[in-house]
Amino acid sequence: MAHVLVVEDDHANARLFELILTRVGGFSVTVTEDAAEVMERAGNGSVDLVMMDVSLSNTEYDGKFVDGIDLSRLLKAMQIAKDIPIVLTTAHALHGDRERFLKESGADEYISKPIEDNLKLVNLVNRLVNRSKAA
Amino acid sequence: MVANLMKSWISRSKVSGRFWTAGWVVVSIILLVGFYLRGDMLLLILLGAVLGAGGAIALQHKGFGLAAGLADQANPPGGSVDLPLSMVEYIQAVDTRLATNERQMEMEREEARRIAYELERLTDTVRRAATSDNVLALVKDIFAQSVDSYGAVIAELWLEEVWKSALGQTVHNRAVQLVQTPRGKPAVLMAAHGVEQGELSTSHSRGAPVLGVIDSSYRLTACDEQSLGWLFDRTWLASRNIRSFASFPLTIRGECIGAFAIFSKDILSDVFLGVLECCAQVLAMALADQRSLLDSRQITSRLEAANARQHEINNHLAETDRLKSEFLCTVSHELRTPLNGILGFLGLLRDGLAKDAQEQAEFVKNAYSSAEHLLTLIDDVLSLSEIEAGWAGLNLDGIDVVTSVESALQRFQKKAATKGLHLLATCSANPRALCDAARLDQILDKLLDNAIRFTPKGVVEVTVDEDGPMCRIEVRDTGVGIDPDLQSNLLGKFQQVDGSTKRRYSGTGLGLTLTRSLVQLMGGAVHLESAGKNLGTTVSIKLPLTPSGLTGLHPEWQGEAPFVLVLEDDIVAGTYLVRLLGKAGYRTTLIQDVEAARVCIRDNHPDLLCMDWKLSEDDKLEGTSGLVKEIYQSPETLPIVVVTGHEALASAFFEQENLSPEPPILMKPIDAGYFLRVVMDLTAPEHEKAA
């Protein structure tokens, strides 16, 4: 059973992702907005995929405020975590946002909020987890 | 008989005595010989004798003529010298005559040299005037020349007041005096040599008569004692050793702009008067050049200012554009976030993913609160758009502010308690504001919501008091505060302190913008203050108090109410004025640009123009000053009241343009009661106004 780390600052949204991923996808889920916890979990090999919110209002790392883009970059720079697939989840869904965010963060995929199809999200997670495990 | 005839002829020909006697002897001998011979020979001999006598007389006459010629040479023609009788005397006379001629020629040569020198100096002056733009130096040169060459004791340059700027400053600060010229224009003594300030008031109180006596062209010369004495006080002239005076006009294209005058200890000759007149003309030309140079500089600096302004506008437009994109981005994000909650939880319910009834209730509650949040956002965006489009409804009434504040506090009590904040109100007055109750609630909600959102711990306090004609409501918190650098931006549209994805606080950034628009819509003002980051924030708003007996119409108005044209490009401020006037019973129309106002004045004949004043600050009202001038020149009376944030600019304009009477100028935010009194006064029936 794949383990998904949900990084999300909005409680309602976090709860929603948790429900979709567990009930629809049958994954196990951890929700956090704490940068240190993200680093630790990704570093100890317990995470198969990260769902990363772009706008983070309360997340600090190394004394600085960081957003989902910064966190993704940090993870991709870690030798041990660089192969963990990252899906950006964001309500920033204007033209060009998808390309810009993927390029800046080094993340693997991008999903805009609101989530229109729960199954599609689950399929995406499965595909990315399987691909990374095959590699 | 013949001898007698001869004698009389000879005497007539003024022959001298000796020759007379000799002639007589010859004639007598011939007569004696003739009588002796008798016969045919007698007549022949007689004829010969007569011819001989005539020849002798002719010879004697020739010698006389030679002597007379010599005498002529010793006696020079036209001279008073007596005919010298001796040769020595004669030569002496010739010498004296030659020496006198020599002296005269030398004097004439000297005079010619001086004139040549003066002309050369004049040429120099002209050259300097043509090559240098330093008029002051030129004036000093000409003064020095006047002193050196023409014995000037006093030299003066007078300029009509409008030409003062061309010289830039006075050469002698001590010697500045203003006189009325014959044409009524004031002239200023711009430069003087040899005059002290004290002297001006006494001797040159005669300076004024001097320019008064001089004809309208300023030209006057007085090079003899009599006319000088007639112009000036003889004692003063004697004390300064002045023997002549000359004043020359400075003319530019036929217009006289002042005078150059000198008082000299010499008698000025015609030639030097001519040179001085030339100097005056050179000076006039130099002044004209200087002025056109100054004018062109002014035009250049105006152009530069216009360019800078254009640049500023461009920057502003670029900044507005950037803020708009940022806003679109933010609004899109903020709308999608609650939608995610709504759709997501409803989707889970639809798909039967709730485990039990309790979870079902939780999903519904989550979806519902997200929908509520979305509604607030949509309300904010719509309210702002409505206000900016000028469609905002505004029901002005006397509102009990304290009651409104207390009920707002009740609405937020629970939210504050959840964060552990103290929420309290201190009311030191019980004001009635002239505003819209629903809009005031909206404002208080925004302010309290913001204060609670941005305050992690501590106190949110609301105070109510009165400040002059305004009611003041302050919301003070102990929250995150605002960096001083960012404070000025914050009331701008769609601004949150941090526009990036790392913002610590959610919200559209519309709260304060909406608050400001709402407050302005009700004729008030917002002020935001924070000592700095983490030092809390105070937002204070001022709203006009309700004027006692809110009726603007004069009791004697019968029939149709007066018609007020409101010219205001800011739709929010304009809406307020229109609503306020409407509340007081006036008919109104709101017009946002000058050209439309001009048409309305022409076609609808308003009873009053209530106008904003911005001058070049805003393109839409660029022509306000022009419109005002037209109104003052028009034979029809249209009273004006100016309501502006640029009180000083407006006031300075009316003073500069000399437009009177100056209209009432009210500073924004206005005192509603005073404004309505002014409007009532200006629209009162004619007989009331006169009283």
Short mmCIF file of C-alpha atoms in Angstrom, two decimals, chain B residues 97-362:
data_model
loop_
_atom_site.label_atom_id
_atom_site.label_comp_id
_atom_site.label_asym_id
_atom_site.label_seq_id
_atom_site.Cartn_x
_atom_site.Cartn_y
_atom_site.Cartn_z
CA ARG B 97 46.84 133.63 -39.23
CA LEU B 98 48.52 130.28 -39.98
CA ALA B 99 48.98 129.43 -36.25
CA THR B 100 45.33 130.08 -35.54
CA ASN B 101 44.38 127.77 -38.38
CA GLU B 102 46.77 125.11 -37.07
CA ARG B 103 45.22 125.22 -33.58
CA GLN B 104 41.72 124.91 -34.97
CA MET B 105 42.72 121.99 -37.14
CA GLU B 106 44.42 120.29 -34.18
CA MET B 107 41.27 120.72 -32.11
CA GLU B 108 39.20 119.30 -34.90
CA ARG B 109 41.58 116.36 -35.25
CA GLU B 110 41.38 115.77 -31.48
CA GLU B 111 37.59 115.85 -31.63
CA ALA B 112 37.63 113.40 -34.53
CA ARG B 113 39.97 111.10 -32.61
CA ARG B 114 37.65 111.17 -29.59
CA ILE B 115 34.62 110.43 -31.72
CA ALA B 116 36.51 107.62 -33.40
CA TYR B 117 37.44 106.24 -29.97
CA GLU B 118 33.86 106.46 -28.74
CA LEU B 119 32.60 104.80 -31.89
CA GLU B 120 35.17 102.06 -31.45
CA ARG B 121 34.02 101.61 -27.88
CA LEU B 122 30.44 101.50 -29.07
CA THR B 123 31.38 98.87 -31.63
CA ASP B 124 33.02 96.89 -28.83
CA THR B 125 29.89 97.20 -26.74
CA VAL B 126 27.75 96.01 -29.65
CA ARG B 127 30.10 93.08 -30.23
CA ARG B 128 30.01 92.11 -26.58
CA ALA B 129 26.24 92.42 -26.52
CA ALA B 130 26.01 90.14 -29.53
CA THR B 131 28.35 87.46 -28.18
CA SER B 132 27.54 87.37 -24.48
CA ASP B 133 24.25 86.72 -22.74
CA ASN B 134 25.37 88.55 -19.65
CA VAL B 135 23.20 91.67 -19.74
CA LEU B 136 24.33 92.73 -16.31
CA ALA B 137 27.95 92.93 -17.46
CA LEU B 138 26.85 94.96 -20.47
CA VAL B 139 24.97 97.41 -18.25
CA LYS B 140 28.07 97.80 -16.11
CA ASP B 141 30.19 98.39 -19.24
CA ILE B 142 27.90 101.09 -20.50
CA PHE B 143 27.82 102.72 -17.08
CA ALA B 144 31.63 102.70 -16.98
CA GLN B 145 31.77 104.21 -20.46
CA SER B 146 29.35 106.92 -19.38
CA VAL B 147 31.52 107.77 -16.41
CA ASP B 148 34.83 107.71 -18.34
CA SER B 149 33.79 109.42 -21.54
CA TYR B 150 30.76 111.53 -20.81
CA GLY B 151 31.49 112.67 -17.29
CA ALA B 152 28.47 110.82 -15.92
CA VAL B 153 27.86 111.51 -12.24
CA ILE B 154 24.77 109.33 -12.19
CA ALA B 155 23.79 106.68 -14.72
CA GLU B 156 20.51 104.84 -14.50
CA LEU B 157 18.66 102.03 -16.20
CA TRP B 158 14.90 101.97 -15.83
CA LEU B 159 12.80 99.03 -16.95
CA GLU B 160 9.07 98.48 -17.02
CA GLU B 161 8.12 96.00 -14.38
CA VAL B 162 7.28 93.15 -16.76
CA TRP B 163 10.85 93.33 -18.08
CA LYS B 164 12.48 92.97 -14.70
CA SER B 165 13.13 89.28 -15.20
CA ALA B 166 15.22 89.97 -18.32
CA LEU B 167 17.91 91.62 -16.21
CA GLY B 168 17.54 88.97 -13.56
CA GLN B 169 18.62 91.19 -10.71
CA THR B 170 19.51 94.76 -9.94
CA VAL B 171 23.10 95.88 -10.34
CA HIS B 172 22.89 97.99 -7.21
CA ASN B 173 20.52 96.52 -4.74
CA ARG B 174 20.56 99.77 -2.89
CA ALA B 175 19.16 101.68 -5.80
CA VAL B 176 15.87 100.07 -6.58
CA GLN B 177 12.85 102.20 -6.95
CA LEU B 178 9.49 101.86 -8.57
CA VAL B 179 7.83 104.76 -10.35
CA GLN B 180 4.70 105.14 -12.42
CA THR B 181 5.59 105.93 -15.99
CA PRO B 182 3.48 108.31 -18.06
CA ARG B 183 1.70 105.35 -19.57
CA GLY B 184 0.65 104.04 -16.22
CA LYS B 185 2.97 101.05 -16.25
CA PRO B 186 5.27 100.82 -13.28
CA ALA B 187 8.95 101.13 -14.10
CA VAL B 188 11.70 99.90 -11.86
CA LEU B 189 15.12 101.43 -11.46
CA MET B 190 17.00 98.29 -12.26
CA ALA B 191 20.54 99.54 -12.22
CA ALA B 192 22.19 102.72 -11.14
CA HIS B 193 25.63 104.19 -10.79
CA GLY B 194 26.31 106.95 -8.32
CA VAL B 195 22.95 106.90 -6.55
CA GLU B 196 22.42 105.86 -2.97
CA GLN B 197 19.16 104.44 -1.66
CA GLY B 198 18.66 107.40 0.66
CA GLU B 199 19.21 109.85 -2.13
CA LEU B 200 16.56 108.21 -4.24
CA SER B 201 13.83 109.21 -1.88
CA THR B 202 14.86 112.88 -1.93
CA SER B 203 16.61 113.78 -5.15
CA HIS B 204 14.96 111.03 -7.08
CA SER B 205 11.57 111.69 -5.84
CA ARG B 206 12.61 113.88 -8.71
CA GLY B 207 13.43 110.58 -10.41
CA ALA B 208 9.72 110.09 -10.64
CA PRO B 209 9.02 113.53 -12.09
CA VAL B 210 11.90 112.98 -14.49
CA LEU B 211 10.16 110.03 -16.02
CA GLY B 212 6.95 111.90 -15.68
CA VAL B 213 8.23 114.92 -17.54
CA ILE B 214 9.81 112.87 -20.25
CA ASP B 215 7.31 112.23 -22.99
CA SER B 216 5.83 108.81 -23.40
CA SER B 217 8.85 107.72 -25.41
CA TYR B 218 11.18 108.49 -22.46
CA ARG B 219 13.37 110.68 -24.68
CA LEU B 220 14.66 113.90 -23.16
CA THR B 221 17.88 115.85 -23.19
CA ALA B 222 18.75 118.95 -21.22
CA CYS B 223 22.21 120.18 -22.04
CA ASP B 224 21.87 123.77 -20.98
CA GLU B 225 21.53 125.18 -17.54
CA GLN B 226 18.13 126.71 -18.01
CA SER B 227 16.23 123.59 -19.04
CA LEU B 228 18.19 121.51 -16.50
CA GLY B 229 17.21 123.92 -13.75
CA TRP B 230 13.63 123.67 -14.88
CA LEU B 231 13.70 119.86 -14.53
CA PHE B 232 15.71 119.46 -11.35
CA ASP B 233 16.38 121.17 -8.08
CA ARG B 234 19.25 123.62 -8.64
CA THR B 235 20.79 123.02 -5.21
CA TRP B 236 20.91 119.29 -5.87
CA LEU B 237 22.40 119.85 -9.32
CA ALA B 238 25.09 122.10 -7.87
CA SER B 239 25.89 119.64 -5.09
CA ARG B 240 26.52 116.91 -7.64
CA ASN B 241 28.16 119.27 -10.13
CA ILE B 242 25.67 118.26 -12.82
CA ARG B 243 25.54 120.30 -16.03
CA SER B 244 23.52 118.16 -18.37
CA PHE B 245 21.02 115.33 -18.41
CA ALA B 246 19.93 112.90 -21.09
CA SER B 247 17.42 110.07 -21.14
CA PHE B 248 17.03 107.64 -24.01
CA PRO B 249 14.24 105.17 -24.65
CA LEU B 250 14.94 101.44 -24.80
CA THR B 251 12.71 100.31 -27.64
CA ILE B 252 12.06 96.80 -28.89
CA ARG B 253 10.06 96.43 -32.07
CA GLY B 254 8.60 99.87 -31.57
CA GLU B 255 7.61 99.21 -27.97
CA CYS B 256 9.27 101.25 -25.27
CA ILE B 257 10.35 99.07 -22.35
CA GLY B 258 12.30 101.54 -20.25
CA ALA B 259 14.98 104.20 -20.30
CA PHE B 260 18.71 104.71 -19.97
CA ALA B 261 19.56 108.06 -18.38
CA ILE B 262 22.72 109.91 -17.37
CA PHE B 263 23.43 113.05 -15.34
CA SER B 264 26.77 114.47 -16.47
CA LYS B 265 29.25 117.07 -15.29
CA ASP B 266 30.07 117.78 -18.97
CA ILE B 267 27.95 119.48 -21.57
CA LEU B 268 27.08 116.61 -23.89
CA SER B 269 27.63 117.26 -27.59
CA ASP B 270 25.27 116.04 -30.29
CA VAL B 271 27.74 113.38 -31.35
CA PHE B 272 27.95 111.91 -27.84
CA LEU B 273 24.21 112.08 -27.41
CA GLY B 274 24.05 110.00 -30.59
CA VAL B 275 26.52 107.45 -29.21
CA LEU B 276 24.59 107.24 -25.94
CA GLU B 277 21.38 106.70 -27.85
CA CYS B 278 23.08 103.85 -29.70
CA CYS B 279 24.15 102.39 -26.34
CA ALA B 280 20.52 102.49 -25.22
CA GLN B 281 19.48 100.61 -28.33
CA VAL B 282 22.22 98.00 -27.85
CA LEU B 283 20.99 97.55 -24.30
CA ALA B 284 17.41 97.17 -25.47
CA MET B 285 18.39 94.51 -27.96
CA ALA B 286 20.45 92.65 -25.39
CA LEU B 287 17.50 92.72 -23.00
CA ALA B 288 15.17 91.42 -25.71
CA ASP B 289 17.62 88.60 -26.45
CA GLN B 290 17.94 87.79 -22.79
CA ARG B 291 14.21 87.64 -22.38
CA SER B 292 13.67 85.35 -25.33
CA LEU B 293 16.47 83.18 -23.97
CA LEU B 294 14.73 83.05 -20.60
CA ASP B 295 11.40 82.34 -22.31
CA SER B 296 12.88 79.51 -24.32
CA ARG B 297 14.51 78.13 -21.18
CA GLN B 298 11.13 78.26 -19.46
CA ILE B 299 9.51 76.46 -22.39
CA THR B 300 12.26 73.87 -22.31
CA SER B 301 11.84 73.26 -18.60
CA ARG B 302 8.07 73.05 -19.09
CA LEU B 303 8.59 70.49 -21.82
CA GLU B 304 10.93 68.56 -19.58
CA ALA B 305 8.35 68.61 -16.81
CA ALA B 306 5.69 67.38 -19.25
CA ASN B 307 7.99 64.59 -20.36
CA ALA B 308 8.71 63.61 -16.78
CA ARG B 309 4.98 63.64 -16.11
CA GLN B 310 4.37 61.44 -19.15
CA HIS B 311 7.03 59.07 -17.91
CA GLU B 312 5.41 58.99 -14.51
CA ILE B 313 2.01 58.25 -16.07
CA ASN B 314 3.53 55.44 -18.12
CA ASN B 315 5.13 53.96 -15.03
CA HIS B 316 1.88 54.29 -13.19
CA LEU B 317 0.02 52.55 -16.01
CA ALA B 318 2.57 49.73 -16.06
CA GLU B 319 2.25 49.41 -12.28
CA THR B 320 -1.56 49.38 -12.50
CA ASP B 321 -1.34 46.74 -15.18
CA ARG B 322 0.95 44.62 -13.04
CA LEU B 323 -1.34 44.99 -10.02
CA LYS B 324 -4.32 44.02 -12.15
CA SER B 325 -2.64 40.82 -13.33
CA GLU B 326 -1.63 40.07 -9.79
CA PHE B 327 -5.20 40.68 -8.66
CA LEU B 328 -6.62 38.41 -11.33
CA CYS B 329 -4.16 35.76 -10.25
CA THR B 330 -5.04 36.19 -6.58
CA VAL B 331 -8.80 36.33 -7.12
CA SER B 332 -8.68 33.26 -9.32
CA HIS B 333 -6.73 31.41 -6.63
CA GLU B 334 -8.99 32.60 -3.82
CA LEU B 335 -12.17 31.62 -5.67
CA ARG B 336 -10.87 28.18 -6.58
CA THR B 337 -9.82 27.33 -3.04
CA PRO B 338 -13.35 27.32 -1.51
CA LEU B 339 -14.70 25.74 -4.68
CA ASN B 340 -12.37 22.83 -4.08
CA GLY B 341 -13.93 22.35 -0.67
CA ILE B 342 -17.47 22.60 -2.00
CA LEU B 343 -17.03 20.31 -4.98
CA GLY B 344 -14.72 17.92 -3.16
CA PHE B 345 -16.96 17.21 -0.18
CA LEU B 346 -20.12 17.13 -2.28
CA GLY B 347 -18.34 14.66 -4.58
CA LEU B 348 -17.50 12.41 -1.64
CA LEU B 349 -21.13 12.50 -0.53
CA ARG B 350 -22.35 11.80 -4.08
CA ASP B 351 -20.04 8.81 -4.36
CA GLY B 352 -21.26 7.44 -0.99
CA LEU B 353 -17.82 7.66 0.57
CA ALA B 354 -19.04 8.86 3.97
CA LYS B 355 -18.78 6.06 6.49
CA ASP B 356 -21.71 7.10 8.63
CA ALA B 357 -24.25 9.83 9.28
CA GLN B 358 -21.77 11.73 11.42
CA GLU B 359 -19.26 11.86 8.57
CA GLN B 360 -22.01 12.88 6.17
CA ALA B 361 -22.80 15.80 8.45
CA GLU B 362 -19.10 16.74 8.59
#
